[in-house]
Coordinates of C-alpha atoms in Angstrom, one line a residue:
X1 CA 6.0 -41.7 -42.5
X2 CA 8.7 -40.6 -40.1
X3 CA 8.4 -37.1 -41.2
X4 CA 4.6 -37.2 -40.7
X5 CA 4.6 -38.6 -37.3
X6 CA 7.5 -35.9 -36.2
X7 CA 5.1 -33.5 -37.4
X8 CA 2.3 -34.6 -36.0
X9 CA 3.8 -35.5 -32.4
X10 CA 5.3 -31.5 -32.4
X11 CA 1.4 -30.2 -33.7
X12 CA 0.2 -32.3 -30.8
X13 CA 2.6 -30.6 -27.9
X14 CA 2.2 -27.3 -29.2
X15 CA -1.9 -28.2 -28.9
X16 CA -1.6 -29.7 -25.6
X17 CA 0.6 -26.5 -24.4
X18 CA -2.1 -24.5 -25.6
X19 CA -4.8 -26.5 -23.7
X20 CA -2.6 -26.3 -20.4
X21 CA -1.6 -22.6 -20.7
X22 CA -6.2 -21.9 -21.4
X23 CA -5.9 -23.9 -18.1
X24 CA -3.7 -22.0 -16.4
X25 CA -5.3 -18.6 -17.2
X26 CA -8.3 -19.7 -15.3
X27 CA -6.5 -20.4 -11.7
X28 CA -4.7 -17.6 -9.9
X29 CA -2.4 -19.9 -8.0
X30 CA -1.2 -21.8 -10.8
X31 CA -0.8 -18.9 -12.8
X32 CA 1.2 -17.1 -9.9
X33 CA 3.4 -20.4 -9.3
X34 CA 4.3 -20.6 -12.7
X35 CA 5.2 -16.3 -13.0
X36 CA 7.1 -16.8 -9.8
X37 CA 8.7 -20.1 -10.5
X38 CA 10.2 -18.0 -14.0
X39 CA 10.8 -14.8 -12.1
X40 CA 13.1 -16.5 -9.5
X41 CA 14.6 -18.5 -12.2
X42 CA 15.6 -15.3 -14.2
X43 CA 16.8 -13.3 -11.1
X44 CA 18.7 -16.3 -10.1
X45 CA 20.2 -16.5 -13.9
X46 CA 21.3 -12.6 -13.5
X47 CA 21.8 -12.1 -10.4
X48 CA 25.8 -11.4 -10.6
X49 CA 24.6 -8.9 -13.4
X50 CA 22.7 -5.8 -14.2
X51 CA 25.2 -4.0 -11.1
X52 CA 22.6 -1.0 -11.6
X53 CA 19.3 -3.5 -10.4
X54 CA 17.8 -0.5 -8.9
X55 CA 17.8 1.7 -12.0
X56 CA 16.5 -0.9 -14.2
X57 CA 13.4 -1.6 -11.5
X58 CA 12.4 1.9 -11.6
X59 CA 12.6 2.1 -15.2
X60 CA 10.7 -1.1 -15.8
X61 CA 8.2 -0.1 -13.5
X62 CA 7.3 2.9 -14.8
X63 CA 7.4 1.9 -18.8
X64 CA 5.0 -1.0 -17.3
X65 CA 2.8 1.7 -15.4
X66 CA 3.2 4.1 -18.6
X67 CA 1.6 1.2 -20.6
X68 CA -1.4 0.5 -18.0
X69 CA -2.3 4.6 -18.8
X70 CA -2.6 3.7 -22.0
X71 CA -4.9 0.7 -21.5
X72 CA -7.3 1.6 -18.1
X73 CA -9.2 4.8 -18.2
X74 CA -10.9 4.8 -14.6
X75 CA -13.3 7.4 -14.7
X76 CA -12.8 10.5 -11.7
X77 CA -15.9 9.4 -9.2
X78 CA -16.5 9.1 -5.4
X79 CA -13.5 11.4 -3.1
X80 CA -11.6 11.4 -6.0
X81 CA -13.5 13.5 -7.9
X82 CA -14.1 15.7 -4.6
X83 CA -10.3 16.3 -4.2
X84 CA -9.6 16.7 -7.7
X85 CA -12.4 19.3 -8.7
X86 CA -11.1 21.5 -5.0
X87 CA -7.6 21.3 -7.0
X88 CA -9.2 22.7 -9.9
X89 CA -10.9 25.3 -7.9
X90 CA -7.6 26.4 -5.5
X91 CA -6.3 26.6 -9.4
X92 CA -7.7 29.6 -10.3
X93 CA -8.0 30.9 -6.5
X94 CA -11.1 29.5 -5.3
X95 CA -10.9 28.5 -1.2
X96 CA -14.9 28.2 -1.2
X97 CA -14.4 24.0 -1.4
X98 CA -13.2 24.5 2.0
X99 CA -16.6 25.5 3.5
X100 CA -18.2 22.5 1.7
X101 CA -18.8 19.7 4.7
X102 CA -16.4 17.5 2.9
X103 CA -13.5 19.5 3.8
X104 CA -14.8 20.9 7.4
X105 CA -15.1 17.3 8.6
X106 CA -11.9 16.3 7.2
X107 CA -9.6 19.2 6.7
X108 CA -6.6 17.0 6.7
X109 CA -7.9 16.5 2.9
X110 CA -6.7 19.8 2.0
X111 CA -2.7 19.0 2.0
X112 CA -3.3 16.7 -0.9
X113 CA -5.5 18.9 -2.6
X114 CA -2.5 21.3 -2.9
X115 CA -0.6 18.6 -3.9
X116 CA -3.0 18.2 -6.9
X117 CA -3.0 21.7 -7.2
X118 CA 0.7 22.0 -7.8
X119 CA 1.2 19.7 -10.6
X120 CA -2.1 20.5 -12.4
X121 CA -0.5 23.9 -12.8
X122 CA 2.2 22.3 -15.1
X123 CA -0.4 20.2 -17.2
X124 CA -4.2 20.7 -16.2
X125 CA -4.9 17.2 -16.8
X126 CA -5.8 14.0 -15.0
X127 CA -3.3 12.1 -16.6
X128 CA -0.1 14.5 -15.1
X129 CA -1.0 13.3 -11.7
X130 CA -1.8 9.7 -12.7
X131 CA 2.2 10.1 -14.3
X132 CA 2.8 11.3 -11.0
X133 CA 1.9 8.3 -9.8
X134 CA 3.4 6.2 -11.9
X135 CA 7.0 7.4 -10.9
X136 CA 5.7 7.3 -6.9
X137 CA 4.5 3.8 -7.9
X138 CA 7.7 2.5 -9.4
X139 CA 10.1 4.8 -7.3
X140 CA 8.5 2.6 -3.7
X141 CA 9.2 -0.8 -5.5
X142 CA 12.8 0.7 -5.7
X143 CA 13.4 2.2 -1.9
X144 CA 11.9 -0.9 -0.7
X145 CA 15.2 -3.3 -2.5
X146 CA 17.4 -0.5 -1.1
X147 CA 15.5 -1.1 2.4
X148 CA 16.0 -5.4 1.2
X149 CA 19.6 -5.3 -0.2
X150 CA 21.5 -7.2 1.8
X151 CA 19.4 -9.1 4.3
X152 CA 18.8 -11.6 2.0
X153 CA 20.4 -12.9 -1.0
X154 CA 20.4 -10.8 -4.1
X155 CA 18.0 -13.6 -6.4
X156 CA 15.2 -13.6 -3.3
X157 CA 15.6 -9.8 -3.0
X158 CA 15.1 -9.0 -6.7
X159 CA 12.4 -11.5 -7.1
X160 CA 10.2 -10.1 -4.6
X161 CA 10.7 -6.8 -6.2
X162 CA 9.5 -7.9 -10.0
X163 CA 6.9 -10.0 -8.4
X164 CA 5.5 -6.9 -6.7
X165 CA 6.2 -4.9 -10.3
X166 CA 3.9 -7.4 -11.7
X167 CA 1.4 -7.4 -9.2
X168 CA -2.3 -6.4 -10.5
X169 CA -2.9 -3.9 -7.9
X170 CA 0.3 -2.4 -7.7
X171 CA 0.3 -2.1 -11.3
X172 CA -3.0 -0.8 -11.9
X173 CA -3.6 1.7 -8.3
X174 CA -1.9 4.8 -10.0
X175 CA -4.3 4.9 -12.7
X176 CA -7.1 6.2 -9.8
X177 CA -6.4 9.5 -8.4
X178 CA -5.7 8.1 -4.7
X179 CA -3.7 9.7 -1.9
X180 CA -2.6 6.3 -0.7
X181 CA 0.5 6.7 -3.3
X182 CA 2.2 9.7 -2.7
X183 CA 1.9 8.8 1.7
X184 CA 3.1 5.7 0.9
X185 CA 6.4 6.6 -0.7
X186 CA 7.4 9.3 1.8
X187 CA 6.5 6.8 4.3
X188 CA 8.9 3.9 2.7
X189 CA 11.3 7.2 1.8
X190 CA 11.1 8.2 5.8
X191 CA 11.7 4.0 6.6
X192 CA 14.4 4.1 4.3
X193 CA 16.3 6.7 5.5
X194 CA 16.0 5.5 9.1
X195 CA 17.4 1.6 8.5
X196 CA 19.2 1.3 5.2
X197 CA 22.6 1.1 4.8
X198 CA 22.6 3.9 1.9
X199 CA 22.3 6.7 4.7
X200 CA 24.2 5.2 7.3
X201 CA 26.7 8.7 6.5
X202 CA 24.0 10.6 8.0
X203 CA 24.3 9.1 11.2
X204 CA 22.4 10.5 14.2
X205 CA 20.4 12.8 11.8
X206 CA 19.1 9.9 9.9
X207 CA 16.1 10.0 12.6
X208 CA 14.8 13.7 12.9
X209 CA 14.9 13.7 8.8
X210 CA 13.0 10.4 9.2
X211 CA 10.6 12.0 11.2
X212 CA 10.1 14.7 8.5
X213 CA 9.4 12.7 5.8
X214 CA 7.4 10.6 7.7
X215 CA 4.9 13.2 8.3
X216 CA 4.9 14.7 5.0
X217 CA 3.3 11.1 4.1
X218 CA 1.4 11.7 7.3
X219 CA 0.0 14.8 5.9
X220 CA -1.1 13.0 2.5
X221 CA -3.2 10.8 4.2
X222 CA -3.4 10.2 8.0
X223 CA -1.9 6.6 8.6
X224 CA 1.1 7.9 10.3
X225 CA 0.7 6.7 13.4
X226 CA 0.5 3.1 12.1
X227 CA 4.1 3.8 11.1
X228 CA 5.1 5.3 14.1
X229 CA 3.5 2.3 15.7
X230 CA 5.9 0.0 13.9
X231 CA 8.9 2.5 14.5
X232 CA 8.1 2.4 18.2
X233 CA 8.0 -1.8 17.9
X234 CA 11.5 -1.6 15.9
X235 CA 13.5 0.4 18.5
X236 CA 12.4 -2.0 21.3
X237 CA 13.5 -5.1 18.9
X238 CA 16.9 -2.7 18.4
X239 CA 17.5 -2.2 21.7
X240 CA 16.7 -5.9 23.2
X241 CA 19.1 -6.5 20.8
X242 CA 22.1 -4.6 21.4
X243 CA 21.5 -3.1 25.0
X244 CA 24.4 -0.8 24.7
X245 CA 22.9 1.2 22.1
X246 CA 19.6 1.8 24.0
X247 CA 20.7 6.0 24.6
X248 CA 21.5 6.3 21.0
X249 CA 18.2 4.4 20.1
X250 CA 16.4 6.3 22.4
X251 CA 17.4 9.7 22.2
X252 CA 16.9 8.9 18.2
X253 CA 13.4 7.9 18.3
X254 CA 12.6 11.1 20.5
X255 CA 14.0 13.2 17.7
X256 CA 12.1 11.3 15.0
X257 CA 9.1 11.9 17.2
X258 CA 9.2 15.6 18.7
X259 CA 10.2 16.6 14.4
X260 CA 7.1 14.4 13.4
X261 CA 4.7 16.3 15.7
X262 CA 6.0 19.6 15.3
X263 CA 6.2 19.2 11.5
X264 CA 2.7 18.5 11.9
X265 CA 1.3 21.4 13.8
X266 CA 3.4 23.3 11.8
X267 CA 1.4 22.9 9.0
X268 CA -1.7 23.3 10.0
X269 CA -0.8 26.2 11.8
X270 CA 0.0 27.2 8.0
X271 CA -2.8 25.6 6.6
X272 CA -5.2 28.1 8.6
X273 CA -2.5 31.1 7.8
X274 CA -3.0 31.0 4.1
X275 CA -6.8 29.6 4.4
X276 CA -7.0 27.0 2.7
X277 CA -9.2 25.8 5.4
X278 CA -9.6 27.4 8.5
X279 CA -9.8 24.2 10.1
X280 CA -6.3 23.8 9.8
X281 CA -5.4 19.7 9.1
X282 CA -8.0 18.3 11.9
X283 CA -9.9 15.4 11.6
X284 CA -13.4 17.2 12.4
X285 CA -15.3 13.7 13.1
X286 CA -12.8 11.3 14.9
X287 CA -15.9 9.0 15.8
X288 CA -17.1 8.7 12.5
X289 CA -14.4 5.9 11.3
X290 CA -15.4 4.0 14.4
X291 CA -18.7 4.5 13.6
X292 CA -18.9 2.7 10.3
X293 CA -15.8 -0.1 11.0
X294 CA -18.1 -1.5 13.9
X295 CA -20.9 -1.5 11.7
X296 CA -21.9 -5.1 11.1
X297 CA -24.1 -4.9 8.2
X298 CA -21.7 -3.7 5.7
X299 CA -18.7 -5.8 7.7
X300 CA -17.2 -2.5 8.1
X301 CA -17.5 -0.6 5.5
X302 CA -19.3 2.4 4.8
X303 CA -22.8 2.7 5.7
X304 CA -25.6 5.5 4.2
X305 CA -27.8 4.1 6.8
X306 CA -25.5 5.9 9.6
X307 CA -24.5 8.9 7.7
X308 CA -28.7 9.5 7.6
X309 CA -28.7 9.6 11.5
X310 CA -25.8 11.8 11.6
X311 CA -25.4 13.7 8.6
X312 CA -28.9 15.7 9.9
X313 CA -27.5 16.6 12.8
X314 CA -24.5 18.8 11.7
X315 CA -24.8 22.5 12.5
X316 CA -25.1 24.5 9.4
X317 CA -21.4 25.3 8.9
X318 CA -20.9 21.2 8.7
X319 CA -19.2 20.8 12.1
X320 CA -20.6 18.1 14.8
X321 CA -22.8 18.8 17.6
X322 CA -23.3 17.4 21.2
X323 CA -26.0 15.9 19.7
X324 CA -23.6 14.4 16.6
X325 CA -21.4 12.8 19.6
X326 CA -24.1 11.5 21.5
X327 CA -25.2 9.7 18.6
X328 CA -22.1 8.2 17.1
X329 CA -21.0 7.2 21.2
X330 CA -24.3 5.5 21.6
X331 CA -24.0 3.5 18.0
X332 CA -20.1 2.5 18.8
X333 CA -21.3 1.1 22.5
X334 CA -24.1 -0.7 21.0
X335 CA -22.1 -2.5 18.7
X336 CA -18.9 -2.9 21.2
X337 CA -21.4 -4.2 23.6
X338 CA -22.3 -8.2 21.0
X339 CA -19.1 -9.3 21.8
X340 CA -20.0 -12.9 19.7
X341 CA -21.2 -10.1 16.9
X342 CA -17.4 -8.7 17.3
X343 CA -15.3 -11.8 16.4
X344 CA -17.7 -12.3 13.8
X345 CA -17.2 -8.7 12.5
X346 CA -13.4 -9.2 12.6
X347 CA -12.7 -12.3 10.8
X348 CA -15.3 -10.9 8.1
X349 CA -13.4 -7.5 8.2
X350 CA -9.9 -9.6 7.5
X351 CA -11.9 -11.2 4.5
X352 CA -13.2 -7.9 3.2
X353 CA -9.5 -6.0 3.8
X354 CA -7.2 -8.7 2.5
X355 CA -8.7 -11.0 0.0
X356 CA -11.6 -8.2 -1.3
X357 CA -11.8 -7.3 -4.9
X358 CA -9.0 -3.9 -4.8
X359 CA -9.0 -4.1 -8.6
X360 CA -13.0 -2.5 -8.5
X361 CA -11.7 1.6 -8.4
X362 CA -8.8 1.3 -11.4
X363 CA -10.5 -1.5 -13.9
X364 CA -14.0 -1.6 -13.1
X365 CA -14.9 0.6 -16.2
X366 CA -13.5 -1.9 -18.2
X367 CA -17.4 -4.0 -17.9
X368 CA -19.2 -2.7 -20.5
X369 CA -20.9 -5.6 -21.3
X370 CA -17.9 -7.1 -23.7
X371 CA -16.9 -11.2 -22.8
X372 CA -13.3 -10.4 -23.4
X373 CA -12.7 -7.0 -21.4
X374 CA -15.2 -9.5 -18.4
X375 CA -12.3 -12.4 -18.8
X376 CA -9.0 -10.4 -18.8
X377 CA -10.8 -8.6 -15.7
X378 CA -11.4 -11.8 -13.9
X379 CA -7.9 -13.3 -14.9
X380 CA -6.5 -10.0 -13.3
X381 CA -8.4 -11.1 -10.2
X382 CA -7.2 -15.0 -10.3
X383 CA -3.8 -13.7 -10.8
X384 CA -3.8 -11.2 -8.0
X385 CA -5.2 -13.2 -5.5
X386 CA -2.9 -15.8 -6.3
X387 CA 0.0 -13.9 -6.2
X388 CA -0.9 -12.3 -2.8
X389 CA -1.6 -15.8 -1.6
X390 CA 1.4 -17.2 -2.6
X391 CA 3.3 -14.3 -1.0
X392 CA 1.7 -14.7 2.2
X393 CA 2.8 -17.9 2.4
X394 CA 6.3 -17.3 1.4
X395 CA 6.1 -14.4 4.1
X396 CA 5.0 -16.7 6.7
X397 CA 7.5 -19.8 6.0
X398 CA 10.5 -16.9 6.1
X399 CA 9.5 -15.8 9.4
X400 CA 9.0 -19.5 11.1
X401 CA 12.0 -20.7 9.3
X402 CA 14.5 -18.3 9.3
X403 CA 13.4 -17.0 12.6
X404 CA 13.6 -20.3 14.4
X405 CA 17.2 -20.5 12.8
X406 CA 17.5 -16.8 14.6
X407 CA 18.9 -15.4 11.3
X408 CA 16.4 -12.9 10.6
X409 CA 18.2 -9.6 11.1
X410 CA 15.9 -7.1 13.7
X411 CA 15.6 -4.8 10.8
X412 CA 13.8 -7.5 8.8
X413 CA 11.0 -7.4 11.6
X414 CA 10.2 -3.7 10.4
X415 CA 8.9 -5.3 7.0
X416 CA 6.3 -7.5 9.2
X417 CA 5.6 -4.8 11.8
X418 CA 3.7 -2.9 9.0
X419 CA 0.9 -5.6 7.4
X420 CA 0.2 -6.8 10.9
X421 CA -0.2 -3.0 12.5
X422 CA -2.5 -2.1 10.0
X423 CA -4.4 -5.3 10.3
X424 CA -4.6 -4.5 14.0
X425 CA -5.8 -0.6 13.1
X426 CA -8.6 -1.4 10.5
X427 CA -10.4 -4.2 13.0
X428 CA -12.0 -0.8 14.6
X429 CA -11.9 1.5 11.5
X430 CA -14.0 1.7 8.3
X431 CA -12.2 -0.7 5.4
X432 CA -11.9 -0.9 2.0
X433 CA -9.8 -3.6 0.2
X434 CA -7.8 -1.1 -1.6
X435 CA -6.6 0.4 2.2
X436 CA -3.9 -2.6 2.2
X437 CA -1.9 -0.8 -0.5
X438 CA 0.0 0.8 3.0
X439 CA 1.2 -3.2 3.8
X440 CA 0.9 -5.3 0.7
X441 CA 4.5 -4.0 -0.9
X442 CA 5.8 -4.6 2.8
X443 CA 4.0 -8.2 2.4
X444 CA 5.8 -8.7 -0.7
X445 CA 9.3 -7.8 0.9
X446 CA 8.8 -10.3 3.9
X447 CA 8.2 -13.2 1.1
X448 CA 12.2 -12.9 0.3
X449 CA 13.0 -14.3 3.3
X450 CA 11.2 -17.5 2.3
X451 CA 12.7 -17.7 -1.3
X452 CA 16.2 -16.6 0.6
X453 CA 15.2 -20.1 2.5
X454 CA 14.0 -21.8 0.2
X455 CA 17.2 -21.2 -2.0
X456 CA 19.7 -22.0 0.8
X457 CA 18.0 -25.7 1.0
X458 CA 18.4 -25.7 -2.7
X459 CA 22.3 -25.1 -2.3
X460 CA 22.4 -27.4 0.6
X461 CA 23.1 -24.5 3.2
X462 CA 21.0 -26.0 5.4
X463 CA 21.6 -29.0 7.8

């Protein structure tokens, strides 16, 4: 009888386990407390081993990214089928895309479409640039513990790190042919090089190659001046700082900045040279972003109602008209003018940006009508949005708790400078949920500082 009952009580917990882990599935936050709850356990476990962390991140990253190719097939649609088909064309020596309205309207496109180009001509296949990617993806997660190391303690640092490796989006994003990827790393490369301790040899020229890199991410997609934005906000943290450094900080940020600018006209100046648009990298409708992020009745995001007023009145080679401006000024004063219409707009616009579905471009394709593919897909969700909430919190606690304790380091600001500048940026511009892939890895970093706290109560650091 003994026997029975010990065999019975062990069926019963491996039932109930079961029951609790079906549970689980279902709720993001749970499901996101328990993975971090285990991560930080593990990190805490190994955290005077594996001396090469960094290595092992990047190559656990990409093997993880590796298997997603395997799994998601997101079909080429929308711009990125666009950019990818003008790679194709510049392939075999084809400019003509370049005439198309497309890329007269936003010439700034054509960068990347080299970028395409390039690879393509070792494998002409989608999957070489979604392995591109991959690498990008997992080399980021890697330069941003290098930008970490050291400002908190080794357990919080690596945990944010995996947890951001095991983030949905993160995890998934390379699979679509996106610029956001490639800007991003050269943007956390150029960040990197300006604040980390690994390039302190390079001393005053850390900022004028900073400024390079920078605008090579610039040039992949156009959100440099967000991180200029949050360079600008980290000097004048730096300086009030340490006062006596303000020359050095200043004559620094000038280089970064003069490099940046001429780096930029540079290339379109070259751009134009070798015509692969003639329109150099200009953005041929600066009012058009405006246009559809004040747009209240798609909270933002893109409208076909407003391209139909303004798409007609183009000139016939696709560049705007006085009659294009008039238009798109009288539709942005119009909606600037409901100023009850605006708050609304905004807190809707945060909704849409930061707690939207960003899973819809890479997994999508996965509803074809199967109950088990529609599950996994909304546990994906769950997960992801429980993650990112839980992070946000943990962000938030490290900056009350160890900034009222003044023992967050200025260069631990330059992690929160980036969510809340682009946050600040896309309350006027067109959104997408997918457009916070620029902050949410810097999100993830700032939630460190909140396990760092939480694991100094835990040792009884604090009084």
């Amino acid at each position: 009888m003994t026997k029975t009952y010990s065999v019975l009580r062990w069926m019963f917990t491996a039932c109930f386990a079961l029951v609790l882990v079906l549970i689980t599935m279902q709720n993001g936050w749970i499901l996101a407390l328990i993975t971090t709850s285990v991560v930080a356990w593990l990190c805490s476990k190994t955290e005077d081993k594996l001396s090469r962390f960094t290595l092992w991140l990047f190559i656990g990253g990409f093997v993880l990214r590796v298997g997603i190719l395997l799994i998601l097939h997101p079909p080429l649609e929308s711009d990125f089928l666009t950019l990818y088909r003008a790679a194709e064309s510049l392939l075999t020596g084809d400019k003509s895309f370049a005439d198309t309205a497309y890329f007269t309207l936003w010439a700034y496109q054509s960068v990347f479409v080299a970028w395409e180009a390039l690879w393509l001509t070792l494998w002409h296949d989608p999957m070489c640039l979604r392995l591109v990617n991959a690498v990008l993806s997992a080399g980021i997660v890697c330069l941003l513990y290098r930008l970490l190391h050291g400002k908190v303690s080794e357990g919080a640092a690596r945990t944010s790190c995996v947890l951001l490796t095991l983030f949905p989006f993160m995890l998934t994003l390379h699979t679509v042919l996106t610029n956001q990827i490639i800007s991003l790393f050269f943007f956390v490369l150029g960040l990197w090089i300006l604040v980390c301790t690994d390039c302190n040899k390079l001393k005053f020229w850390r900022y004028p190659l900073a400024g390079l890199i920078i605008q090579c991410g610039n040039l992949m997609r156009p959100e440099g001046m967000i991180i200029l934005v949050v360079v600008l906000a980290w000097a004048v943290f730096k300086v009030l700082e340490d006062k006596n450094r303000w020359k050095k900080i200043l004559c620094g940020v000038l280089a970064l900045l003069v490099i940046y600018f001429a780096v930029g006209a540079a290339s379109g100046a070259v751009v134009r040279m070798t015509r692969l648009n003639e329109n150099g990298l200009v953005n041929g409708n600066p009012l058009w972003k405006f246009v559809t992020g004040l747009n209240p009745d798609t909270n933002g995001g893109y409208s076909a109602d407003d391209w139909a007023l303004i798409g007609p009145t183009l000139d016939e080679d696709h560049h705007i008209t006085p009659e294009t401006e008039q238009i798109e000024k009288e539709l942005i004063l119009s909606r600037l003018a409901n100023s009850k219409g605006l708050l609304r707009l905004a807190i809707l616009k945060i909704d849409r940006i930061w707690n939207g579905d960003a899973l819809h471009w890479a997994m999508r394709h996965t509803q074809n009508g199967s109950q088990v593919r529609a599950q996994l897909y909304d546990t994906a969700r769950e997960f992801d949005r429980g993650l990112f909430g839980l992070v946000a919190l943990l962000a938030f606690s490290g900056l009350l708790l160890r900034g009222r304790k003044k023992s967050l380091d200025v260069d631990a600001y330059l992690f929160y400078f980036v969510p809340f500048a682009l946050s600040c940026a896309l309350l006027l511009i067109e959104v997408q949920p997918r457009y916070v892939y620029l902050a949410q890895p810097f999100l993830f970093m700032c939630a460190a500082f909140g396990l760092d706290y939480i694991e100094e109560w835990k040792k009884g650091r604090l009084k």
